[in-house]
Tab-separated table of C-alpha atoms in Angstrom:
chain	number	residue	atom	x	y	z
A	127	UNK	CA	-60.379	-2.008	-48.152
A	128	UNK	CA	-56.989	-1.777	-49.599
A	129	UNK	CA	-56.109	1.174	-47.373
A	130	UNK	CA	-56.381	-0.681	-43.997
A	131	UNK	CA	-54.508	-3.579	-45.691
A	132	UNK	CA	-51.663	-1.543	-46.574
A	133	UNK	CA	-51.532	0.076	-43.289
A	134	UNK	CA	-51.421	-3.196	-41.632
A	135	UNK	CA	-48.696	-4.244	-44.037
A	136	UNK	CA	-46.735	-1.176	-43.347
A	137	UNK	CA	-47.036	-1.860	-39.621
A	138	UNK	CA	-45.722	-5.349	-40.080
A	139	UNK	CA	-42.795	-4.207	-41.964
A	140	UNK	CA	-42.016	-1.314	-39.564
A	141	UNK	CA	-41.959	-3.661	-36.614
A	142	UNK	CA	-39.781	-6.151	-38.516
A	143	UNK	CA	-37.146	-3.362	-39.058
A	144	UNK	CA	-37.176	-2.382	-35.651
A	145	UNK	CA	-36.610	-6.065	-34.347
A	146	UNK	CA	-33.857	-6.475	-37.043
A	147	UNK	CA	-32.095	-3.267	-35.901
A	148	UNK	CA	-32.473	-4.200	-32.294
A	149	UNK	CA	-31.109	-7.659	-32.935
A	150	UNK	CA	-28.054	-6.366	-34.766
A	151	UNK	CA	-27.228	-3.400	-32.389
A	152	UNK	CA	-23.984	-4.281	-30.428
A	153	UNK	CA	-23.575	-2.706	-26.961
A	154	UNK	CA	-19.868	-2.119	-26.095
A	155	UNK	CA	-19.201	-3.065	-22.584
A	156	UNK	CA	-16.380	-2.914	-19.923
A	157	UNK	CA	-16.062	-4.441	-16.419
A	158	UNK	CA	-16.952	-2.436	-13.212
A	159	UNK	CA	-15.204	-4.027	-10.138
A	160	UNK	CA	-16.276	-3.057	-6.602
A	161	UNK	CA	-13.405	-3.232	-4.245
A	162	UNK	CA	-15.184	-1.910	-1.028
A	163	UNK	CA	-17.191	-2.336	0.847
A	164	UNK	CA	-17.002	-6.411	1.292
A	165	UNK	CA	-20.796	-6.938	0.827
A	166	UNK	CA	-20.612	-5.414	-2.540
A	167	UNK	CA	-17.372	-6.824	-3.675
A	168	UNK	CA	-17.434	-8.370	-7.226
A	169	UNK	CA	-17.175	-7.694	-10.962
A	170	UNK	CA	-20.172	-6.256	-12.880
A	171	UNK	CA	-20.883	-5.316	-16.459
A	172	UNK	CA	-21.542	-1.780	-17.466
A	173	UNK	CA	-22.137	-0.228	-21.125
A	174	UNK	CA	-19.651	2.244	-22.337
A	175	UNK	CA	-20.966	5.583	-23.269
A	176	UNK	CA	-20.442	6.779	-26.981
A	177	UNK	CA	-19.021	10.056	-25.887
A	178	UNK	CA	-16.276	11.248	-23.820
A	179	UNK	CA	-12.890	9.460	-23.616
A	180	UNK	CA	-12.998	5.902	-22.516
A	181	UNK	CA	-9.387	4.675	-21.321
A	182	UNK	CA	-9.413	1.698	-23.647
A	183	UNK	CA	-6.716	-0.822	-22.450
A	184	UNK	CA	-6.418	0.861	-19.079
A	185	UNK	CA	-8.103	0.981	-15.586
A	186	UNK	CA	-9.293	3.872	-13.401
A	187	UNK	CA	-9.721	3.582	-9.583
A	188	UNK	CA	-11.780	5.864	-7.598
A	189	UNK	CA	-14.274	6.670	-4.756
A	190	UNK	CA	-18.034	6.706	-5.507
A	191	UNK	CA	-20.227	9.705	-4.576
A	192	UNK	CA	-23.918	10.109	-4.679
A	193	UNK	CA	-24.759	13.718	-4.620
A	194	UNK	CA	-27.455	14.841	-1.976
A	195	UNK	CA	-29.228	16.958	-4.574
A	196	UNK	CA	-29.245	17.338	-8.420
A	197	UNK	CA	-28.963	13.564	-8.625
A	198	UNK	CA	-30.072	13.583	-12.166
A	199	UNK	CA	-27.361	16.094	-12.918
A	200	UNK	CA	-29.831	18.292	-15.168
A	201	UNK	CA	-28.296	21.257	-13.772
A	202	UNK	CA	-24.958	22.601	-13.026
A	203	UNK	CA	-23.555	21.343	-9.649
A	204	UNK	CA	-22.246	24.860	-8.862
A	205	UNK	CA	-25.957	25.968	-8.030
A	206	UNK	CA	-25.855	23.430	-5.195
A	207	UNK	CA	-22.375	24.087	-3.938
A	208	UNK	CA	-21.327	20.613	-4.906
A	209	UNK	CA	-17.829	19.629	-6.036
A	210	UNK	CA	-16.350	16.052	-6.850
A	211	UNK	CA	-12.785	17.209	-6.891
A	212	UNK	CA	-10.352	15.129	-4.707
A	213	UNK	CA	-9.802	16.858	-1.257
A	214	UNK	CA	-6.012	16.476	-1.464
A	215	UNK	CA	-3.631	16.841	-4.197
A	216	UNK	CA	-2.756	13.611	-5.874
A	217	UNK	CA	-5.621	11.787	-4.032
A	218	UNK	CA	-7.791	9.113	-5.533
A	219	UNK	CA	-10.404	10.619	-8.057
A	220	UNK	CA	-14.071	10.692	-7.439
A	221	UNK	CA	-16.788	9.093	-9.593
A	222	UNK	CA	-20.261	10.376	-9.439
A	223	UNK	CA	-23.287	8.200	-9.442
A	224	UNK	CA	-26.170	9.760	-11.231
A	225	UNK	CA	-29.908	8.634	-11.739
A	226	UNK	CA	-30.939	8.122	-15.363
A	227	UNK	CA	-34.247	10.142	-14.848
A	228	UNK	CA	-37.866	10.179	-16.235
A	229	UNK	CA	-38.220	10.482	-20.104
A	230	UNK	CA	-40.698	12.658	-22.033
A	231	UNK	CA	-41.061	11.670	-25.743
A	232	UNK	CA	-41.615	13.956	-28.572
A	233	UNK	CA	-44.011	11.854	-30.507
A	234	UNK	CA	-44.055	11.618	-34.257
A	235	UNK	CA	-46.555	9.764	-36.482
A	236	UNK	CA	-44.222	6.704	-36.619
A	237	UNK	CA	-43.674	6.843	-32.669
A	238	UNK	CA	-47.439	6.952	-32.248
A	239	UNK	CA	-47.808	4.036	-34.699
A	240	UNK	CA	-45.186	1.949	-32.801
A	241	UNK	CA	-46.222	1.973	-29.224
A	242	UNK	CA	-45.671	-1.502	-28.040
A	243	UNK	CA	-42.846	-1.931	-25.422
A	244	UNK	CA	-40.106	-3.749	-27.400
A	245	UNK	CA	-39.818	-0.625	-29.660
A	246	UNK	CA	-39.723	1.718	-26.848
A	247	UNK	CA	-35.864	1.391	-25.954
A	248	UNK	CA	-35.154	2.283	-29.654
A	249	UNK	CA	-37.456	5.146	-29.783
A	250	UNK	CA	-36.147	6.729	-26.418
A	251	UNK	CA	-32.617	6.506	-27.687
A	252	UNK	CA	-32.279	9.962	-29.030
A	253	UNK	CA	-33.971	11.699	-26.127
A	254	UNK	CA	-31.725	9.897	-23.599
A	255	UNK	CA	-28.634	10.647	-25.420
A	256	UNK	CA	-29.026	14.598	-24.825
A	257	UNK	CA	-29.552	13.950	-21.159
A	258	UNK	CA	-26.710	11.708	-20.853
A	259	UNK	CA	-24.151	14.193	-22.397
A	260	UNK	CA	-25.762	16.921	-20.098
A	261	UNK	CA	-25.125	14.748	-17.069
A	262	UNK	CA	-21.631	14.051	-18.078
A	263	UNK	CA	-20.761	17.762	-18.787
A	264	UNK	CA	-22.142	18.977	-15.450
A	265	UNK	CA	-20.460	16.337	-13.700
A	266	UNK	CA	-17.269	16.946	-15.341
A	267	UNK	CA	-17.430	20.664	-14.542
A	268	UNK	CA	-17.787	19.682	-10.848
A	269	UNK	CA	-14.567	17.799	-10.864
A	270	UNK	CA	-15.815	14.233	-11.314
A	271	UNK	CA	-13.323	11.673	-13.094
A	272	UNK	CA	-16.017	9.493	-14.446
A	273	UNK	CA	-19.922	9.136	-14.456
A	274	UNK	CA	-21.822	6.064	-13.451
A	275	UNK	CA	-25.359	6.445	-14.734
A	276	UNK	CA	-27.983	3.964	-13.061
A	277	UNK	CA	-30.681	2.747	-15.307
A	278	UNK	CA	-34.257	3.532	-14.100
A	279	UNK	CA	-35.544	0.215	-14.904
A	280	UNK	CA	-34.699	-3.521	-15.197
A	281	UNK	CA	-33.568	-4.124	-18.752
A	282	UNK	CA	-30.536	-4.903	-20.856
A	283	UNK	CA	-27.841	-2.409	-21.020
A	284	UNK	CA	-27.891	-0.042	-24.001
A	285	UNK	CA	-25.164	2.355	-25.339
A	286	UNK	CA	-25.352	5.863	-24.402
A	287	UNK	CA	-25.043	7.489	-27.767
A	288	UNK	CA	-24.128	11.077	-28.629
A	289	UNK	CA	-27.243	13.382	-29.236
A	290	UNK	CA	-28.546	14.586	-32.614
A	291	UNK	CA	-29.410	17.952	-30.859
A	292	UNK	CA	-27.755	19.867	-28.189
A	293	UNK	CA	-24.114	19.095	-29.208
A	294	UNK	CA	-22.639	22.174	-27.434
A	295	UNK	CA	-20.941	19.920	-24.698
A	296	UNK	CA	-20.002	16.830	-26.963
A	297	UNK	CA	-16.693	17.802	-28.125
A	298	UNK	CA	-15.528	19.055	-24.550
A	299	UNK	CA	-16.433	16.018	-22.550
A	300	UNK	CA	-13.177	14.213	-21.773
A	301	UNK	CA	-14.151	11.870	-18.751
A	302	UNK	CA	-15.683	8.397	-19.337
A	303	UNK	CA	-19.346	7.591	-18.771
A	304	UNK	CA	-20.917	4.103	-18.300
A	305	UNK	CA	-24.372	2.820	-17.834
A	306	UNK	CA	-25.014	0.362	-15.029
A	307	UNK	CA	-28.105	-1.842	-14.271
A	308	UNK	CA	-30.760	-0.898	-11.937
A	309	UNK	CA	-30.110	-3.571	-9.458
A	310	UNK	CA	-26.531	-2.705	-8.962
A	311	UNK	CA	-27.229	1.072	-8.973
A	312	UNK	CA	-29.667	0.563	-6.111
A	313	UNK	CA	-27.026	-1.136	-4.000
A	314	UNK	CA	-24.387	1.408	-4.743
A	315	UNK	CA	-26.938	4.215	-3.935
A	316	UNK	CA	-27.799	2.643	-0.704
A	317	UNK	CA	-24.177	2.065	0.387
A	318	UNK	CA	-23.311	5.706	-0.493
A	319	UNK	CA	-26.108	6.904	1.511
A	320	UNK	CA	-24.811	4.966	4.409
A	321	UNK	CA	-21.588	6.821	4.215
A	322	UNK	CA	-19.660	3.581	3.361
A	323	UNK	CA	-16.411	3.912	1.728
A	324	UNK	CA	-17.378	3.090	-1.743
A	325	UNK	CA	-14.471	1.963	-3.991
A	326	UNK	CA	-14.853	1.017	-7.704
A	327	UNK	CA	-12.376	-0.008	-10.452
A	328	UNK	CA	-13.455	0.562	-14.019
A	329	UNK	CA	-11.508	-1.676	-16.422
A	330	UNK	CA	-11.353	-1.161	-20.247
A	331	UNK	CA	-8.668	-3.828	-20.772
A	332	UNK	CA	-11.078	-6.445	-21.917
A	333	UNK	CA	-12.986	-3.978	-24.170
A	334	UNK	CA	-10.440	-4.444	-26.917
A	335	UNK	CA	-11.365	-7.712	-28.962
A	336	UNK	CA	-8.394	-10.066	-29.097
A	337	UNK	CA	-9.890	-13.574	-29.728
A	338	UNK	CA	-6.610	-15.035	-31.126
A	339	UNK	CA	-4.196	-13.169	-28.623
A	340	UNK	CA	-3.965	-10.344	-31.132
A	341	UNK	CA	-5.253	-6.854	-30.649
A	342	UNK	CA	-8.018	-6.041	-32.902
A	343	UNK	CA	-10.419	-3.140	-33.655
A	344	UNK	CA	-13.832	-2.496	-35.157
A	345	UNK	CA	-14.450	0.504	-37.204
A	346	UNK	CA	-18.309	1.082	-37.614
A	347	UNK	CA	-18.922	3.508	-40.371
A	348	UNK	CA	-21.332	4.402	-43.302
A	349	UNK	CA	-21.181	6.520	-46.530
A	350	UNK	CA	-23.494	9.026	-45.338
A	351	UNK	CA	-21.836	12.558	-45.548
A	352	UNK	CA	-24.801	14.679	-44.545
A	353	UNK	CA	-25.607	13.474	-40.902
A	354	UNK	CA	-24.022	16.559	-39.088
A	355	UNK	CA	-21.101	16.406	-36.748
A	356	UNK	CA	-21.108	12.614	-36.574
A	357	UNK	CA	-20.227	12.480	-40.217
A	358	UNK	CA	-17.533	15.139	-40.007
A	359	UNK	CA	-15.921	13.510	-37.088
A	360	UNK	CA	-15.965	10.277	-38.891
A	361	UNK	CA	-14.271	11.622	-41.954
A	362	UNK	CA	-11.746	13.429	-39.840
A	363	UNK	CA	-10.981	10.307	-38.038
A	364	UNK	CA	-10.570	8.507	-41.384
A	365	UNK	CA	-8.182	11.189	-42.645
A	366	UNK	CA	-5.950	11.033	-39.686
A	367	UNK	CA	-5.863	7.313	-39.131
A	368	UNK	CA	-5.695	6.205	-42.633
A	369	UNK	CA	-1.869	6.169	-42.852
A	370	UNK	CA	-1.419	4.317	-39.612
A	371	UNK	CA	-4.051	1.746	-40.506
A	372	UNK	CA	-2.549	1.034	-43.869
A	373	UNK	CA	0.832	0.681	-42.537
A	374	UNK	CA	-0.589	-1.995	-39.899
A	375	UNK	CA	-2.479	-3.903	-42.499
A	376	UNK	CA	0.465	-4.049	-45.119
A	377	UNK	CA	2.804	-6.881	-45.170
A	378	UNK	CA	6.468	-6.533	-44.403
A	379	UNK	CA	8.043	-5.048	-47.487
A	380	UNK	CA	11.182	-7.373	-47.404
A	381	UNK	CA	9.135	-10.424	-46.280
A	382	UNK	CA	12.043	-10.889	-43.866
A	383	UNK	CA	12.434	-9.309	-40.391
A	384	UNK	CA	16.175	-9.744	-40.788
A	385	UNK	CA	16.161	-7.125	-43.539
A	386	UNK	CA	16.148	-3.332	-42.983
A	387	UNK	CA	17.466	-1.501	-40.036
A	388	UNK	CA	17.048	-2.345	-36.391
A	389	UNK	CA	17.882	-0.904	-32.870
A	390	UNK	CA	21.303	-2.018	-33.149
A	391	UNK	CA	22.154	0.075	-36.199
A	392	UNK	CA	20.563	3.174	-34.418
A	393	UNK	CA	22.647	2.564	-31.298
A	394	UNK	CA	25.808	2.414	-33.582
A	395	UNK	CA	25.079	5.788	-35.190
A	396	UNK	CA	24.250	7.296	-31.873
A	397	UNK	CA	27.717	6.117	-30.689
A	398	UNK	CA	29.263	7.789	-33.811
A	399	UNK	CA	27.683	10.984	-32.954
A	400	UNK	CA	28.892	10.979	-29.352
A	401	UNK	CA	32.375	10.092	-30.417
A	402	UNK	CA	32.268	12.874	-33.029
A	403	UNK	CA	31.235	15.251	-30.236
A	404	UNK	CA	34.182	13.931	-27.893
A	405	UNK	CA	36.903	14.185	-30.682
A	406	UNK	CA	35.730	17.584	-31.883
A	407	UNK	CA	35.974	18.980	-28.432
A	408	UNK	CA	39.286	17.516	-27.754
A	409	UNK	CA	40.583	18.925	-31.027
A	410	UNK	CA	39.239	22.490	-30.195
A	411	UNK	CA	36.473	22.390	-32.925
A	412	UNK	CA	33.139	21.564	-30.898
A	413	UNK	CA	31.003	23.321	-33.855
A	414	UNK	CA	31.867	20.481	-36.115
A	415	UNK	CA	29.359	18.417	-34.402
A	416	UNK	CA	26.512	20.392	-35.686
A	417	UNK	CA	27.686	19.834	-39.372
A	418	UNK	CA	28.243	16.193	-38.877
A	419	UNK	CA	24.673	15.756	-37.548
A	420	UNK	CA	23.286	17.941	-40.311
A	421	UNK	CA	25.312	16.275	-43.274
A	422	UNK	CA	24.574	12.783	-41.941
A	423	UNK	CA	20.763	13.409	-41.926
A	424	UNK	CA	21.016	14.595	-45.548
A	425	UNK	CA	23.557	12.095	-47.064
A	426	UNK	CA	22.735	8.956	-45.108
A	427	UNK	CA	18.888	8.688	-44.789
A	428	UNK	CA	17.181	5.183	-44.034
A	429	UNK	CA	14.787	5.472	-46.991
A	430	UNK	CA	17.791	5.521	-49.483
A	431	UNK	CA	19.464	2.542	-47.486
A	432	UNK	CA	22.615	4.612	-46.634
A	433	UNK	CA	22.275	4.500	-42.925
A	434	UNK	CA	25.549	2.605	-42.599
A	435	UNK	CA	28.915	3.056	-40.732
A	436	UNK	CA	30.477	3.652	-44.363
A	437	UNK	CA	28.346	6.526	-44.980
A	438	UNK	CA	29.146	7.908	-41.477
A	439	UNK	CA	32.930	7.754	-42.219
A	440	UNK	CA	32.606	9.663	-45.484
A	441	UNK	CA	30.863	12.471	-43.635
A	442	UNK	CA	33.608	12.414	-40.780
A	443	UNK	CA	36.403	12.547	-43.506
A	444	UNK	CA	34.643	15.381	-45.454
A	445	UNK	CA	34.768	17.510	-42.294
A	446	UNK	CA	38.528	16.891	-41.563
A	447	UNK	CA	38.017	15.011	-38.431
A	448	UNK	CA	40.471	12.164	-37.337
A	449	UNK	CA	38.739	8.975	-38.435
A	450	UNK	CA	41.079	6.675	-36.496
A	451	UNK	CA	40.460	8.586	-33.199
A	452	UNK	CA	36.721	8.295	-33.825
A	453	UNK	CA	36.805	4.515	-34.677
A	454	UNK	CA	38.920	4.082	-31.550
A	455	UNK	CA	36.390	5.882	-29.540
A	456	UNK	CA	33.503	3.777	-31.038
A	457	UNK	CA	35.176	0.443	-30.517
A	458	UNK	CA	34.014	-2.863	-31.912
A	459	UNK	CA	30.246	-2.943	-31.823
A	460	UNK	CA	30.261	-6.627	-32.211
A	461	UNK	CA	32.460	-7.265	-29.223
A	462	UNK	CA	31.052	-9.153	-26.124
A	463	UNK	CA	32.076	-6.336	-23.712
A	464	UNK	CA	30.786	-3.301	-22.201
A	465	UNK	CA	31.427	-0.171	-24.362
A	466	UNK	CA	32.458	2.741	-22.001
A	467	UNK	CA	30.906	5.459	-23.832
A	468	UNK	CA	27.588	3.808	-23.802
A	469	UNK	CA	27.882	2.753	-20.207
A	470	UNK	CA	28.553	6.331	-19.301
A	471	UNK	CA	25.374	7.331	-21.088
A	472	UNK	CA	23.518	4.690	-18.933
A	473	UNK	CA	24.798	5.835	-15.928
A	474	UNK	CA	23.827	9.372	-16.725
A	475	UNK	CA	20.153	8.034	-16.907
A	476	UNK	CA	20.299	7.186	-13.246
A	477	UNK	CA	20.974	10.940	-12.288
A	478	UNK	CA	18.693	13.827	-12.514
A	479	UNK	CA	20.050	14.797	-15.860
A	480	UNK	CA	18.539	12.781	-18.649
A	481	UNK	CA	16.018	10.849	-16.732
A	482	UNK	CA	12.323	11.427	-15.902
A	483	UNK	CA	11.023	9.421	-12.963
A	484	UNK	CA	7.490	9.712	-11.763
A	485	UNK	CA	5.905	8.247	-8.671
A	486	UNK	CA	3.593	5.232	-9.190
A	487	UNK	CA	-0.078	4.377	-8.447
A	488	UNK	CA	-0.250	1.318	-6.264
A	489	UNK	CA	-3.610	-0.412	-5.406
A	490	UNK	CA	-5.232	2.806	-6.244
A	491	UNK	CA	-3.185	4.810	-3.983
A	492	UNK	CA	-0.965	7.838	-5.377
A	493	UNK	CA	2.500	8.023	-4.430
A	494	UNK	CA	3.872	11.649	-4.608
A	495	UNK	CA	7.540	12.886	-4.279
A	496	UNK	CA	10.485	13.698	-6.606
A	497	UNK	CA	10.419	10.283	-8.173
A	498	UNK	CA	14.127	9.891	-7.777
A	499	UNK	CA	14.769	9.212	-4.150
A	500	UNK	CA	11.534	9.548	-2.397
A	501	UNK	CA	8.004	8.451	-3.107
A	502	UNK	CA	5.382	8.490	-0.383
A	503	UNK	CA	1.803	7.142	-0.374
A	504	UNK	CA	-0.719	10.123	-0.252
A	505	UNK	CA	-4.482	10.392	0.004
A	506	UNK	CA	-7.124	8.154	1.153
A	507	UNK	CA	-6.055	4.509	1.539
A	508	UNK	CA	-2.438	5.286	1.942
A	509	UNK	CA	-2.258	3.541	5.364
A	510	UNK	CA	-2.892	0.317	3.570
A	511	UNK	CA	0.401	0.474	1.741
A	512	UNK	CA	3.494	-0.012	4.137
A	513	UNK	CA	1.297	1.912	6.872
A	514	UNK	CA	1.817	5.134	4.913
A	515	UNK	CA	5.657	5.072	5.994
A	516	UNK	CA	4.608	5.858	9.558
A	517	UNK	CA	5.353	4.105	12.865
A	518	UNK	CA	3.211	1.313	14.047
A	519	UNK	CA	3.390	-1.232	16.998
A	520	UNK	CA	1.424	-4.375	18.009
A	521	UNK	CA	1.010	-5.214	21.707
A	522	UNK	CA	-1.389	-7.699	23.225
A	523	UNK	CA	-3.028	-8.238	19.901
A	524	UNK	CA	-3.772	-4.551	19.452
A	525	UNK	CA	-1.835	-2.405	16.720
A	526	UNK	CA	-1.169	1.055	17.379
A	527	UNK	CA	-0.441	3.300	14.227
A	528	UNK	CA	0.666	6.886	13.777
A	529	UNK	CA	-1.024	6.900	10.263
A	530	UNK	CA	-4.411	8.516	9.838
A	531	UNK	CA	-6.467	7.763	6.758
A	532	UNK	CA	-8.234	11.127	7.281
A	533	UNK	CA	-5.042	12.895	6.486
A	534	UNK	CA	-3.632	12.982	2.876
A	535	UNK	CA	0.121	12.992	4.304
A	536	UNK	CA	2.186	13.243	7.514
A	537	UNK	CA	2.331	11.067	10.546
A	538	UNK	CA	0.831	11.785	14.018
A	539	UNK	CA	1.552	9.737	17.129
A	540	UNK	CA	-1.760	8.495	18.966
A	541	UNK	CA	-3.093	10.171	21.936
A	542	UNK	CA	-0.919	9.211	24.947
A	543	UNK	CA	2.235	8.781	22.771
A	544	UNK	CA	4.847	11.217	21.738
A	545	UNK	CA	7.627	11.151	18.967
A	546	UNK	CA	8.056	12.094	15.447
A	547	UNK	CA	5.544	9.526	14.176
A	548	UNK	CA	7.573	7.978	11.634
A	549	UNK	CA	10.557	6.176	13.415
A	550	UNK	CA	9.094	6.020	16.981
A	551	UNK	CA	6.134	6.857	19.201
A	552	UNK	CA	6.565	6.311	22.936
A	553	UNK	CA	4.303	6.219	25.699
A	554	UNK	CA	4.175	9.502	27.997
A	555	UNK	CA	5.867	8.706	31.251
A	556	UNK	CA	4.716	10.424	34.395
A	557	UNK	CA	8.025	12.428	34.506
A	558	UNK	CA	11.743	12.494	33.965
A	559	UNK	CA	14.300	12.536	36.995
A	560	UNK	CA	14.394	16.325	37.697
A	561	UNK	CA	10.759	16.704	37.037
A	562	UNK	CA	10.084	13.934	39.340
A	563	UNK	CA	12.105	15.316	42.309
A	564	UNK	CA	10.429	18.739	41.807
A	565	UNK	CA	7.071	17.282	41.856
A	566	UNK	CA	7.859	15.304	45.097
A	567	UNK	CA	9.234	18.501	46.711
A	568	UNK	CA	5.911	20.299	45.684
A	569	UNK	CA	3.977	17.360	47.337
A	570	UNK	CA	6.250	17.445	50.529
A	571	UNK	CA	5.870	21.038	51.235
A	572	UNK	CA	2.202	20.927	50.223
A	573	UNK	CA	1.749	18.338	52.805
A	574	UNK	CA	3.747	20.263	55.260
A	575	UNK	CA	1.775	23.504	54.796
A	576	UNK	CA	-1.440	21.573	54.988
A	577	UNK	CA	-0.312	19.930	58.354
A	578	UNK	CA	0.632	23.369	59.854
A	579	UNK	CA	-2.407	24.601	58.650
A	580	UNK	CA	-4.585	21.831	59.959
A	581	UNK	CA	-2.659	22.119	63.430
A	582	UNK	CA	-3.417	25.869	63.709
A	583	UNK	CA	-6.920	25.188	63.006
A	584	UNK	CA	-7.035	22.491	65.483
A	585	UNK	CA	-5.509	24.621	68.167
A	586	UNK	CA	-7.670	27.535	67.383
A	587	UNK	CA	-10.934	25.226	67.591
A	588	UNK	CA	-9.670	23.836	70.805
A	589	UNK	CA	-9.309	27.105	72.415
A	590	UNK	CA	-12.501	28.065	71.321
A	591	UNK	CA	-14.062	24.857	72.730
A	592	UNK	CA	-12.236	25.420	76.106
A	593	UNK	CA	-13.370	28.896	76.459
A	594	UNK	CA	-16.926	27.860	75.690
A	595	UNK	CA	-16.675	25.245	78.307
A	596	UNK	CA	-15.361	27.552	80.826
A	597	UNK	CA	-18.123	30.111	80.134
A	598	UNK	CA	-20.609	27.542	80.563
A	599	UNK	CA	-19.335	26.223	83.892
A	600	UNK	CA	-19.043	29.950	85.166
A	601	UNK	CA	-22.590	30.598	83.905
A	602	UNK	CA	-23.847	27.718	86.204
A	603	UNK	CA	-22.413	29.714	89.311
A	604	UNK	CA	-23.453	33.162	88.492
A	605	UNK	CA	-27.292	32.597	88.763
A	606	UNK	CA	-26.731	31.209	92.426
A	607	UNK	CA	-24.665	34.263	93.614
A	608	UNK	CA	-27.418	36.483	92.190
A	609	UNK	CA	-30.260	34.379	94.104
A	610	UNK	CA	-28.327	34.275	97.226
A	611	UNK	CA	-27.864	38.054	97.166
A	612	UNK	CA	-31.522	38.507	96.619
A	613	UNK	CA	-32.459	36.391	99.525
A	614	UNK	CA	-30.148	38.290	101.842
A	615	UNK	CA	-31.737	41.474	100.650
A	616	UNK	CA	-35.224	40.204	101.253
A	617	UNK	CA	-34.293	38.904	104.678
A	618	UNK	CA	-32.807	42.145	105.628
A	619	UNK	CA	-36.144	43.860	104.714
A	620	UNK	CA	-37.803	41.343	106.944
A	621	UNK	CA	-35.602	42.163	110.084
A	622	UNK	CA	-36.600	45.814	109.497
A	623	UNK	CA	-40.035	45.015	109.717
């Protein structure tokens, strides 16, 4: 009797542990915003996968594609000749929509014991993790920028964890992956199958907790050091992040933000370096700048609280440079006026020397160009921003544009128009003046030849008609002459008789 009682007690304890673990499990979520089509527009929740690289604090905008085959991504997409890479360079990235798929459990005695539904999600966890990483790896190799996995049943969102087995792809997955609910996934799949332009924005900005307007983080860890690659990755992170975390958590050493060095002190010392370079070149000793930078770094470090103008002056004197000329070049740092040296440095940033400019991404549309004088919208959706830099005109309530969304770049005048497509597109005229007169002369001579030809045909047919009439008239008399001759011949024979 005690055996069954203990088994029943073990079952109750096991179920209680499962309920407790499930209640305390926190699913990390981010938002998914559908921007097109209109009938699906809105913001939805999705669960962040525990592998790959989520773009915390940022967003990612892309087009959603639902593959025609290999929809569970259990195999490489190369076998199906499927690619999710953007068609044009700099185009908006593509997200791949995948099915979660069916599950086959490898049962253990405990799994056989806990067979009721509420434990099922917890027990399926390790199996699905392996499938999730395989899906993400195959999608990444096919050029996808993110993976949207559709749940196969209506249930609360869970975290797609990294697997205990099959870790060959884990460290190489660099794209983010999220799990979305079945209801939303079915709508997205239907829209994709209808060839709708399905645009989605993944937003991780709200994934960072900041209840009191401060950026905060949570670090989930345990003391186990024999759990495989998870434990190794955890300790590697602790070693690399420890110094940064300690600095962030410690109080200000001086307890006064006015103490220590600030940006102004750095600017003043940078100004000293520039002036040393300038004076050294003017005095024919440009190599002294290298000695000054080296000696100042050794003799005037911040940690020794020697990062001061006085220490800089001592270094300048030791090198035999004229301190008065350098002080005159530096000027008064506290003066309320522009410093000519620093202004020249700022002006140099507005040239190709010392400035790196990149074209931005606006409303999900990538701009391409040199970043200095030219940035043009490129890829799908470019016509929505300034009409892609192309010509357009509105007449009688109808807008005509030289921008084509099907093309990643360039402008082309529509049918019936001609021009450069950028500044102007004009409707094609019938002809210009010289071409018009030539065309009229062609018509005139054509009509003339046609008239002459028609008159010749008319004369020919009239002559033929008159000839036929004459023959008909003459044919009426010819038989009478023959009959009269025959009668006379007959009479002659009669007289002879």
